[in-house]
C-alpha cells in the first residue's frame, strides 16, 4: 500500500513589498566567512547546484541574517507546472548523413492555487494588494519524500487573483503565479 502525501503551497512576501525581484547570490554557505556580499538589500542565497539556502541580508563578512517572510496565503489545492523549452539542432556529418540533437534552452514555471479565506486573517487584502501593486512574492511548494521534506522555492508575480464569496458561504481565493528566474530546491 502506498501513502499519498498532500503537497503544500505557501505564498510569502517581504514586509513592505518589492516591485523588483530579489537579487540572487550564488554562495558556498550562509555562515560567517562565507562568500556572501553586502548590499544592504534582501537577497536570495543559493548554491552553484541551485539549492536554496536562505533569504536575507549579508553583513559583508558573509554571515546572513535571514529575513522573516509574511505569509500571504496557504493553499488547499495547488499545482506546480514546470517545463523546459527544447530546441532541435540538425547537424550533417561528413558523409552526408544527418543527426538530430535536442537541447534544453529555457525553463519556465508557474503555480496555481486555491484556498479558503479566513475572517480572522488578511489573506484577501494581502493577495489583492500584492497583485494590484505588482509585488514579487516567494513561492514555496513542499512535498514529502521517503527521506524527508523537499521544497521548491522561487520568486513569482501574481498573474491573476480571484476572491469569491457569497452569503452563508466560505469565501475562497484562486491565484495564478508566473515564476521569475529559476526554481530552487531546498531539502529540509
mmCIF file of the C-alpha atoms, coordinates in Angstrom:
data_MODEL
# 
_entry.id   MODEL 
# 
loop_
_atom_site.group_PDB 
_atom_site.id 
_atom_site.type_symbol 
_atom_site.label_atom_id 
_atom_site.label_alt_id 
_atom_site.label_comp_id 
_atom_site.label_asym_id 
_atom_site.label_entity_id 
_atom_site.label_seq_id 
_atom_site.pdbx_PDB_ins_code 
_atom_site.Cartn_x 
_atom_site.Cartn_y 
_atom_site.Cartn_z 
_atom_site.occupancy 
_atom_site.B_iso_or_equiv 
_atom_site.pdbx_formal_charge 
_atom_site.auth_seq_id 
_atom_site.auth_comp_id 
_atom_site.auth_asym_id 
_atom_site.auth_atom_id 
_atom_site.pdbx_PDB_model_num 
ATOM 1   C CA . UNK A 1 1   ? 0.000   0.000  0.000   1.00 0.00 ? 1   UNK A CA 1 
ATOM 2   C CA . UNK A 1 2   ? 1.319   3.431  -0.911  1.00 0.00 ? 2   UNK A CA 1 
ATOM 3   C CA . UNK A 1 3   ? 0.816   6.566  1.091   1.00 0.00 ? 3   UNK A CA 1 
ATOM 4   C CA . UNK A 1 4   ? -0.006  9.612  -0.978  1.00 0.00 ? 4   UNK A CA 1 
ATOM 5   C CA . UNK A 1 5   ? 1.312   12.801 0.548   1.00 0.00 ? 5   UNK A CA 1 
ATOM 6   C CA . UNK A 1 6   ? -0.600  16.032 0.123   1.00 0.00 ? 6   UNK A CA 1 
ATOM 7   C CA . UNK A 1 7   ? 1.623   18.743 -1.302  1.00 0.00 ? 7   UNK A CA 1 
ATOM 8   C CA . UNK A 1 8   ? 1.606   22.122 0.380   1.00 0.00 ? 8   UNK A CA 1 
ATOM 9   C CA . UNK A 1 9   ? 1.965   25.535 -1.196  1.00 0.00 ? 9   UNK A CA 1 
ATOM 10  C CA . UNK A 1 10  ? 2.527   28.816 0.580   1.00 0.00 ? 10  UNK A CA 1 
ATOM 11  C CA . UNK A 1 11  ? 2.890   32.290 -0.882  1.00 0.00 ? 11  UNK A CA 1 
ATOM 12  C CA . UNK A 1 12  ? 5.069   34.738 1.077   1.00 0.00 ? 12  UNK A CA 1 
ATOM 13  C CA . UNK A 1 13  ? 6.153   38.338 0.675   1.00 0.00 ? 13  UNK A CA 1 
ATOM 14  C CA . UNK A 1 14  ? 8.797   40.569 2.174   1.00 0.00 ? 14  UNK A CA 1 
ATOM 15  C CA . UNK A 1 15  ? 7.196   43.007 4.596   1.00 0.00 ? 15  UNK A CA 1 
ATOM 16  C CA . UNK A 1 16  ? 6.778   46.289 2.754   1.00 0.00 ? 16  UNK A CA 1 
ATOM 17  C CA . UNK A 1 17  ? 6.620   44.551 -0.626  1.00 0.00 ? 17  UNK A CA 1 
ATOM 18  C CA . UNK A 1 18  ? 9.031   44.652 -3.516  1.00 0.00 ? 18  UNK A CA 1 
ATOM 19  C CA . UNK A 1 19  ? 8.177   45.582 -7.086  1.00 0.00 ? 19  UNK A CA 1 
ATOM 20  C CA . UNK A 1 20  ? 11.628  44.376 -8.147  1.00 0.00 ? 20  UNK A CA 1 
ATOM 21  C CA . UNK A 1 21  ? 12.809  40.786 -7.892  1.00 0.00 ? 21  UNK A CA 1 
ATOM 22  C CA . UNK A 1 22  ? 15.273  39.942 -5.146  1.00 0.00 ? 22  UNK A CA 1 
ATOM 23  C CA . UNK A 1 23  ? 18.882  39.600 -6.257  1.00 0.00 ? 23  UNK A CA 1 
ATOM 24  C CA . UNK A 1 24  ? 20.221  36.054 -6.272  1.00 0.00 ? 24  UNK A CA 1 
ATOM 25  C CA . UNK A 1 25  ? 23.672  35.432 -4.775  1.00 0.00 ? 25  UNK A CA 1 
ATOM 26  C CA . UNK A 1 26  ? 25.438  32.171 -5.516  1.00 0.00 ? 26  UNK A CA 1 
ATOM 27  C CA . UNK A 1 27  ? 27.387  31.317 -2.350  1.00 0.00 ? 27  UNK A CA 1 
ATOM 28  C CA . UNK A 1 28  ? 29.083  28.379 -0.661  1.00 0.00 ? 28  UNK A CA 1 
ATOM 29  C CA . UNK A 1 29  ? 27.190  28.890 2.608   1.00 0.00 ? 29  UNK A CA 1 
ATOM 30  C CA . UNK A 1 30  ? 25.474  31.485 4.778   1.00 0.00 ? 30  UNK A CA 1 
ATOM 31  C CA . UNK A 1 31  ? 27.714  31.442 7.848   1.00 0.00 ? 31  UNK A CA 1 
ATOM 32  C CA . UNK A 1 32  ? 30.460  33.845 8.884   1.00 0.00 ? 32  UNK A CA 1 
ATOM 33  C CA . UNK A 1 33  ? 33.372  33.723 6.475   1.00 0.00 ? 33  UNK A CA 1 
ATOM 34  C CA . UNK A 1 34  ? 31.309  32.519 3.527   1.00 0.00 ? 34  UNK A CA 1 
ATOM 35  C CA . UNK A 1 35  ? 31.201  34.377 0.245   1.00 0.00 ? 35  UNK A CA 1 
ATOM 36  C CA . UNK A 1 36  ? 28.030  36.490 0.533   1.00 0.00 ? 36  UNK A CA 1 
ATOM 37  C CA . UNK A 1 37  ? 28.445  40.162 -0.349  1.00 0.00 ? 37  UNK A CA 1 
ATOM 38  C CA . UNK A 1 38  ? 26.731  43.055 1.386   1.00 0.00 ? 38  UNK A CA 1 
ATOM 39  C CA . UNK A 1 39  ? 24.499  45.482 -0.457  1.00 0.00 ? 39  UNK A CA 1 
ATOM 40  C CA . UNK A 1 40  ? 22.016  46.155 2.343   1.00 0.00 ? 40  UNK A CA 1 
ATOM 41  C CA . UNK A 1 41  ? 19.127  44.632 0.393   1.00 0.00 ? 41  UNK A CA 1 
ATOM 42  C CA . UNK A 1 42  ? 17.334  41.353 0.920   1.00 0.00 ? 42  UNK A CA 1 
ATOM 43  C CA . UNK A 1 43  ? 18.747  38.710 -1.414  1.00 0.00 ? 43  UNK A CA 1 
ATOM 44  C CA . UNK A 1 44  ? 18.150  35.044 -2.146  1.00 0.00 ? 44  UNK A CA 1 
ATOM 45  C CA . UNK A 1 45  ? 21.180  32.887 -1.339  1.00 0.00 ? 45  UNK A CA 1 
ATOM 46  C CA . UNK A 1 46  ? 21.650  29.706 -3.367  1.00 0.00 ? 46  UNK A CA 1 
ATOM 47  C CA . UNK A 1 47  ? 24.463  27.277 -4.151  1.00 0.00 ? 47  UNK A CA 1 
ATOM 48  C CA . UNK A 1 48  ? 26.006  26.702 -7.557  1.00 0.00 ? 48  UNK A CA 1 
ATOM 49  C CA . UNK A 1 49  ? 23.927  23.496 -7.688  1.00 0.00 ? 49  UNK A CA 1 
ATOM 50  C CA . UNK A 1 50  ? 20.726  25.611 -7.498  1.00 0.00 ? 50  UNK A CA 1 
ATOM 51  C CA . UNK A 1 51  ? 19.969  24.617 -3.911  1.00 0.00 ? 51  UNK A CA 1 
ATOM 52  C CA . UNK A 1 52  ? 18.116  27.270 -1.898  1.00 0.00 ? 52  UNK A CA 1 
ATOM 53  C CA . UNK A 1 53  ? 19.886  28.249 1.348   1.00 0.00 ? 53  UNK A CA 1 
ATOM 54  C CA . UNK A 1 54  ? 18.096  31.329 2.698   1.00 0.00 ? 54  UNK A CA 1 
ATOM 55  C CA . UNK A 1 55  ? 16.760  34.775 2.002   1.00 0.00 ? 55  UNK A CA 1 
ATOM 56  C CA . UNK A 1 56  ? 18.064  37.721 3.957   1.00 0.00 ? 56  UNK A CA 1 
ATOM 57  C CA . UNK A 1 57  ? 20.783  40.330 4.199   1.00 0.00 ? 57  UNK A CA 1 
ATOM 58  C CA . UNK A 1 58  ? 24.520  39.859 4.498   1.00 0.00 ? 58  UNK A CA 1 
ATOM 59  C CA . UNK A 1 59  ? 26.709  41.782 6.920   1.00 0.00 ? 59  UNK A CA 1 
ATOM 60  C CA . UNK A 1 60  ? 29.618  41.859 4.465   1.00 0.00 ? 60  UNK A CA 1 
ATOM 61  C CA . UNK A 1 61  ? 31.646  39.161 6.229   1.00 0.00 ? 61  UNK A CA 1 
ATOM 62  C CA . UNK A 1 62  ? 29.456  36.528 4.645   1.00 0.00 ? 62  UNK A CA 1 
ATOM 63  C CA . UNK A 1 63  ? 27.088  35.844 7.536   1.00 0.00 ? 63  UNK A CA 1 
ATOM 64  C CA . UNK A 1 64  ? 23.442  36.111 6.504   1.00 0.00 ? 64  UNK A CA 1 
ATOM 65  C CA . UNK A 1 65  ? 20.657  37.413 8.694   1.00 0.00 ? 65  UNK A CA 1 
ATOM 66  C CA . UNK A 1 66  ? 17.628  35.543 7.464   1.00 0.00 ? 66  UNK A CA 1 
ATOM 67  C CA . UNK A 1 67  ? 14.545  37.587 6.630   1.00 0.00 ? 67  UNK A CA 1 
ATOM 68  C CA . UNK A 1 68  ? 11.137  36.852 8.022   1.00 0.00 ? 68  UNK A CA 1 
ATOM 69  C CA . UNK A 1 69  ? 8.586   36.471 5.300   1.00 0.00 ? 69  UNK A CA 1 
ATOM 70  C CA . UNK A 1 70  ? 4.929   37.290 5.802   1.00 0.00 ? 70  UNK A CA 1 
ATOM 71  C CA . UNK A 1 71  ? 2.538   34.505 4.856   1.00 0.00 ? 71  UNK A CA 1 
ATOM 72  C CA . UNK A 1 72  ? 0.114   35.843 2.244   1.00 0.00 ? 72  UNK A CA 1 
ATOM 73  C CA . UNK A 1 73  ? -1.769  32.616 1.624   1.00 0.00 ? 73  UNK A CA 1 
ATOM 74  C CA . UNK A 1 74  ? -1.699  28.893 2.203   1.00 0.00 ? 74  UNK A CA 1 
ATOM 75  C CA . UNK A 1 75  ? -3.430  26.713 -0.354  1.00 0.00 ? 75  UNK A CA 1 
ATOM 76  C CA . UNK A 1 76  ? -5.901  23.881 -0.012  1.00 0.00 ? 76  UNK A CA 1 
ATOM 77  C CA . UNK A 1 77  ? -5.047  22.745 -3.539  1.00 0.00 ? 77  UNK A CA 1 
ATOM 78  C CA . UNK A 1 78  ? -2.133  23.717 -5.730  1.00 0.00 ? 78  UNK A CA 1 
ATOM 79  C CA . UNK A 1 79  ? -0.351  22.906 -8.955  1.00 0.00 ? 79  UNK A CA 1 
ATOM 80  C CA . UNK A 1 80  ? 3.275   23.475 -9.864  1.00 0.00 ? 80  UNK A CA 1 
ATOM 81  C CA . UNK A 1 81  ? 3.896   23.451 -13.620 1.00 0.00 ? 81  UNK A CA 1 
ATOM 82  C CA . UNK A 1 82  ? 7.479   23.208 -14.816 1.00 0.00 ? 82  UNK A CA 1 
ATOM 83  C CA . UNK A 1 83  ? 8.613   22.987 -18.418 1.00 0.00 ? 83  UNK A CA 1 
ATOM 84  C CA . UNK A 1 84  ? 11.812  23.006 -20.428 1.00 0.00 ? 84  UNK A CA 1 
ATOM 85  C CA . UNK A 1 85  ? 11.818  24.587 -23.872 1.00 0.00 ? 85  UNK A CA 1 
ATOM 86  C CA . UNK A 1 86  ? 13.558  22.244 -26.229 1.00 0.00 ? 86  UNK A CA 1 
ATOM 87  C CA . UNK A 1 87  ? 15.462  23.224 -29.354 1.00 0.00 ? 87  UNK A CA 1 
ATOM 88  C CA . UNK A 1 88  ? 16.192  20.809 -32.180 1.00 0.00 ? 88  UNK A CA 1 
ATOM 89  C CA . UNK A 1 89  ? 19.528  21.071 -33.905 1.00 0.00 ? 89  UNK A CA 1 
ATOM 90  C CA . UNK A 1 90  ? 20.126  19.060 -37.046 1.00 0.00 ? 90  UNK A CA 1 
ATOM 91  C CA . UNK A 1 91  ? 23.748  18.546 -37.999 1.00 0.00 ? 91  UNK A CA 1 
ATOM 92  C CA . UNK A 1 92  ? 25.252  16.882 -41.042 1.00 0.00 ? 92  UNK A CA 1 
ATOM 93  C CA . UNK A 1 93  ? 28.289  14.711 -40.761 1.00 0.00 ? 93  UNK A CA 1 
ATOM 94  C CA . UNK A 1 94  ? 31.000  14.445 -43.431 1.00 0.00 ? 94  UNK A CA 1 
ATOM 95  C CA . UNK A 1 95  ? 29.296  11.532 -45.228 1.00 0.00 ? 95  UNK A CA 1 
ATOM 96  C CA . UNK A 1 96  ? 26.035  13.385 -45.923 1.00 0.00 ? 96  UNK A CA 1 
ATOM 97  C CA . UNK A 1 97  ? 24.017  11.812 -43.111 1.00 0.00 ? 97  UNK A CA 1 
ATOM 98  C CA . UNK A 1 98  ? 22.310  13.987 -40.518 1.00 0.00 ? 98  UNK A CA 1 
ATOM 99  C CA . UNK A 1 99  ? 21.859  13.744 -36.812 1.00 0.00 ? 99  UNK A CA 1 
ATOM 100 C CA . UNK A 1 100 ? 19.154  15.407 -34.751 1.00 0.00 ? 100 UNK A CA 1 
ATOM 101 C CA . UNK A 1 101 ? 20.166  16.722 -31.340 1.00 0.00 ? 101 UNK A CA 1 
ATOM 102 C CA . UNK A 1 102 ? 17.829  18.128 -28.721 1.00 0.00 ? 102 UNK A CA 1 
ATOM 103 C CA . UNK A 1 103 ? 18.981  20.700 -26.151 1.00 0.00 ? 103 UNK A CA 1 
ATOM 104 C CA . UNK A 1 104 ? 17.182  22.483 -23.349 1.00 0.00 ? 104 UNK A CA 1 
ATOM 105 C CA . UNK A 1 105 ? 17.137  26.224 -23.968 1.00 0.00 ? 105 UNK A CA 1 
ATOM 106 C CA . UNK A 1 106 ? 14.958  27.736 -21.250 1.00 0.00 ? 106 UNK A CA 1 
ATOM 107 C CA . UNK A 1 107 ? 12.974  26.746 -18.202 1.00 0.00 ? 107 UNK A CA 1 
ATOM 108 C CA . UNK A 1 108 ? 9.558   28.075 -17.341 1.00 0.00 ? 108 UNK A CA 1 
ATOM 109 C CA . UNK A 1 109 ? 7.474   27.504 -14.234 1.00 0.00 ? 109 UNK A CA 1 
ATOM 110 C CA . UNK A 1 110 ? 4.165   28.638 -12.824 1.00 0.00 ? 110 UNK A CA 1 
ATOM 111 C CA . UNK A 1 111 ? 1.917   27.911 -9.883  1.00 0.00 ? 111 UNK A CA 1 
ATOM 112 C CA . UNK A 1 112 ? -1.831  27.936 -9.469  1.00 0.00 ? 112 UNK A CA 1 
ATOM 113 C CA . UNK A 1 113 ? -3.507  27.644 -6.098  1.00 0.00 ? 113 UNK A CA 1 
ATOM 114 C CA . UNK A 1 114 ? -6.894  27.730 -4.413  1.00 0.00 ? 114 UNK A CA 1 
ATOM 115 C CA . UNK A 1 115 ? -7.648  28.202 -0.756  1.00 0.00 ? 115 UNK A CA 1 
ATOM 116 C CA . UNK A 1 116 ? -10.007 29.412 1.911   1.00 0.00 ? 116 UNK A CA 1 
ATOM 117 C CA . UNK A 1 117 ? -10.191 32.982 3.153   1.00 0.00 ? 117 UNK A CA 1 
ATOM 118 C CA . UNK A 1 118 ? -10.316 33.314 6.917   1.00 0.00 ? 118 UNK A CA 1 
ATOM 119 C CA . UNK A 1 119 ? -12.228 36.121 8.562   1.00 0.00 ? 119 UNK A CA 1 
ATOM 120 C CA . UNK A 1 120 ? -9.505  36.294 11.222  1.00 0.00 ? 120 UNK A CA 1 
ATOM 121 C CA . UNK A 1 121 ? -6.683  36.892 8.723   1.00 0.00 ? 121 UNK A CA 1 
ATOM 122 C CA . UNK A 1 122 ? -5.972  39.353 5.965   1.00 0.00 ? 122 UNK A CA 1 
ATOM 123 C CA . UNK A 1 123 ? -5.359  36.869 3.141   1.00 0.00 ? 123 UNK A CA 1 
ATOM 124 C CA . UNK A 1 124 ? -7.826  38.637 0.841   1.00 0.00 ? 124 UNK A CA 1 
ATOM 125 C CA . UNK A 1 125 ? -6.216  42.036 1.425   1.00 0.00 ? 125 UNK A CA 1 
ATOM 126 C CA . UNK A 1 126 ? -2.674  40.651 1.113   1.00 0.00 ? 126 UNK A CA 1 
ATOM 127 C CA . UNK A 1 127 ? -3.363  38.847 -2.173  1.00 0.00 ? 127 UNK A CA 1 
ATOM 128 C CA . UNK A 1 128 ? -5.278  41.766 -3.667  1.00 0.00 ? 128 UNK A CA 1 
ATOM 129 C CA . UNK A 1 129 ? -2.580  44.277 -2.700  1.00 0.00 ? 129 UNK A CA 1 
ATOM 130 C CA . UNK A 1 130 ? 0.246   42.054 -3.957  1.00 0.00 ? 130 UNK A CA 1 
ATOM 131 C CA . UNK A 1 131 ? -1.478  41.668 -7.333  1.00 0.00 ? 131 UNK A CA 1 
ATOM 132 C CA . UNK A 1 132 ? -2.558  45.318 -7.548  1.00 0.00 ? 132 UNK A CA 1 
ATOM 133 C CA . UNK A 1 133 ? 0.893   46.687 -6.672  1.00 0.00 ? 133 UNK A CA 1 
ATOM 134 C CA . UNK A 1 134 ? 2.811   44.195 -8.836  1.00 0.00 ? 134 UNK A CA 1 
ATOM 135 C CA . UNK A 1 135 ? 4.903   42.921 -5.931  1.00 0.00 ? 135 UNK A CA 1 
ATOM 136 C CA . UNK A 1 136 ? 7.126   39.875 -6.240  1.00 0.00 ? 136 UNK A CA 1 
ATOM 137 C CA . UNK A 1 137 ? 6.363   37.009 -3.893  1.00 0.00 ? 137 UNK A CA 1 
ATOM 138 C CA . UNK A 1 138 ? 8.297   33.992 -2.669  1.00 0.00 ? 138 UNK A CA 1 
ATOM 139 C CA . UNK A 1 139 ? 6.610   30.707 -3.501  1.00 0.00 ? 139 UNK A CA 1 
ATOM 140 C CA . UNK A 1 140 ? 7.352   27.549 -1.525  1.00 0.00 ? 140 UNK A CA 1 
ATOM 141 C CA . UNK A 1 141 ? 5.954   24.300 -2.856  1.00 0.00 ? 141 UNK A CA 1 
ATOM 142 C CA . UNK A 1 142 ? 6.608   21.450 -0.408  1.00 0.00 ? 142 UNK A CA 1 
ATOM 143 C CA . UNK A 1 143 ? 6.314   17.752 -0.978  1.00 0.00 ? 143 UNK A CA 1 
ATOM 144 C CA . UNK A 1 144 ? 7.069   14.899 1.360   1.00 0.00 ? 144 UNK A CA 1 
ATOM 145 C CA . UNK A 1 145 ? 9.516   12.212 0.287   1.00 0.00 ? 145 UNK A CA 1 
ATOM 146 C CA . UNK A 1 146 ? 10.571  8.875  1.717   1.00 0.00 ? 146 UNK A CA 1 
ATOM 147 C CA . UNK A 1 147 ? 13.589  10.583 3.300   1.00 0.00 ? 147 UNK A CA 1 
ATOM 148 C CA . UNK A 1 148 ? 12.119  13.899 4.460   1.00 0.00 ? 148 UNK A CA 1 
ATOM 149 C CA . UNK A 1 149 ? 10.713  17.077 3.025   1.00 0.00 ? 149 UNK A CA 1 
ATOM 150 C CA . UNK A 1 150 ? 11.680  18.768 -0.222  1.00 0.00 ? 150 UNK A CA 1 
ATOM 151 C CA . UNK A 1 151 ? 10.627  22.317 -1.041  1.00 0.00 ? 151 UNK A CA 1 
ATOM 152 C CA . UNK A 1 152 ? 10.854  24.120 -4.343  1.00 0.00 ? 152 UNK A CA 1 
ATOM 153 C CA . UNK A 1 153 ? 11.391  27.828 -3.800  1.00 0.00 ? 153 UNK A CA 1 
ATOM 154 C CA . UNK A 1 154 ? 11.263  30.690 -6.266  1.00 0.00 ? 154 UNK A CA 1 
ATOM 155 C CA . UNK A 1 155 ? 10.148  34.245 -6.955  1.00 0.00 ? 155 UNK A CA 1 
ATOM 156 C CA . UNK A 1 156 ? 6.929   34.932 -8.820  1.00 0.00 ? 156 UNK A CA 1 
ATOM 157 C CA . UNK A 1 157 ? 4.458   37.610 -9.789  1.00 0.00 ? 157 UNK A CA 1 
ATOM 158 C CA . UNK A 1 158 ? 0.732   37.228 -9.295  1.00 0.00 ? 158 UNK A CA 1 
ATOM 159 C CA . UNK A 1 159 ? -0.684  36.910 -12.778 1.00 0.00 ? 159 UNK A CA 1 
ATOM 160 C CA . UNK A 1 160 ? -4.261  36.813 -11.536 1.00 0.00 ? 160 UNK A CA 1 
ATOM 161 C CA . UNK A 1 161 ? -6.121  36.719 -8.239  1.00 0.00 ? 161 UNK A CA 1 
ATOM 162 C CA . UNK A 1 162 ? -9.786  35.919 -7.765  1.00 0.00 ? 162 UNK A CA 1 
ATOM 163 C CA . UNK A 1 163 ? -11.690 36.261 -4.494  1.00 0.00 ? 163 UNK A CA 1 
ATOM 164 C CA . UNK A 1 164 ? -15.082 34.594 -4.272  1.00 0.00 ? 164 UNK A CA 1 
ATOM 165 C CA . UNK A 1 165 ? -17.705 34.697 -1.553  1.00 0.00 ? 165 UNK A CA 1 
ATOM 166 C CA . UNK A 1 166 ? -21.424 34.524 -1.006  1.00 0.00 ? 166 UNK A CA 1 
ATOM 167 C CA . UNK A 1 167 ? -23.955 34.810 1.773   1.00 0.00 ? 167 UNK A CA 1 
ATOM 168 C CA . UNK A 1 168 ? -23.506 31.955 4.261   1.00 0.00 ? 168 UNK A CA 1 
ATOM 169 C CA . UNK A 1 169 ? -20.676 30.500 2.201   1.00 0.00 ? 169 UNK A CA 1 
ATOM 170 C CA . UNK A 1 170 ? -16.993 30.059 2.852   1.00 0.00 ? 170 UNK A CA 1 
ATOM 171 C CA . UNK A 1 171 ? -15.006 32.674 0.968   1.00 0.00 ? 171 UNK A CA 1 
ATOM 172 C CA . UNK A 1 172 ? -12.279 31.317 -1.294  1.00 0.00 ? 172 UNK A CA 1 
ATOM 173 C CA . UNK A 1 173 ? -9.422  32.598 -3.396  1.00 0.00 ? 173 UNK A CA 1 
ATOM 174 C CA . UNK A 1 174 ? -7.726  31.436 -6.553  1.00 0.00 ? 174 UNK A CA 1 
ATOM 175 C CA . UNK A 1 175 ? -4.361  32.704 -7.808  1.00 0.00 ? 175 UNK A CA 1 
ATOM 176 C CA . UNK A 1 176 ? -2.089  32.129 -10.772 1.00 0.00 ? 176 UNK A CA 1 
ATOM 177 C CA . UNK A 1 177 ? 1.572   32.992 -10.383 1.00 0.00 ? 177 UNK A CA 1 
ATOM 178 C CA . UNK A 1 178 ? 4.240   33.267 -13.067 1.00 0.00 ? 178 UNK A CA 1 
ATOM 179 C CA . UNK A 1 179 ? 7.720   32.228 -11.993 1.00 0.00 ? 179 UNK A CA 1 
ATOM 180 C CA . UNK A 1 180 ? 10.614  34.672 -12.251 1.00 0.00 ? 180 UNK A CA 1 
ATOM 181 C CA . UNK A 1 181 ? 14.048  33.140 -12.714 1.00 0.00 ? 181 UNK A CA 1 
ATOM 182 C CA . UNK A 1 182 ? 14.960  29.691 -11.515 1.00 0.00 ? 182 UNK A CA 1 
ATOM 183 C CA . UNK A 1 183 ? 13.069  27.369 -9.246  1.00 0.00 ? 183 UNK A CA 1 
ATOM 184 C CA . UNK A 1 184 ? 15.426  26.282 -6.436  1.00 0.00 ? 184 UNK A CA 1 
ATOM 185 C CA . UNK A 1 185 ? 15.401  23.089 -4.409  1.00 0.00 ? 185 UNK A CA 1 
ATOM 186 C CA . UNK A 1 186 ? 15.558  23.079 -0.620  1.00 0.00 ? 186 UNK A CA 1 
ATOM 187 C CA . UNK A 1 187 ? 15.860  19.860 1.358   1.00 0.00 ? 187 UNK A CA 1 
ATOM 188 C CA . UNK A 1 188 ? 14.732  20.094 4.965   1.00 0.00 ? 188 UNK A CA 1 
# 
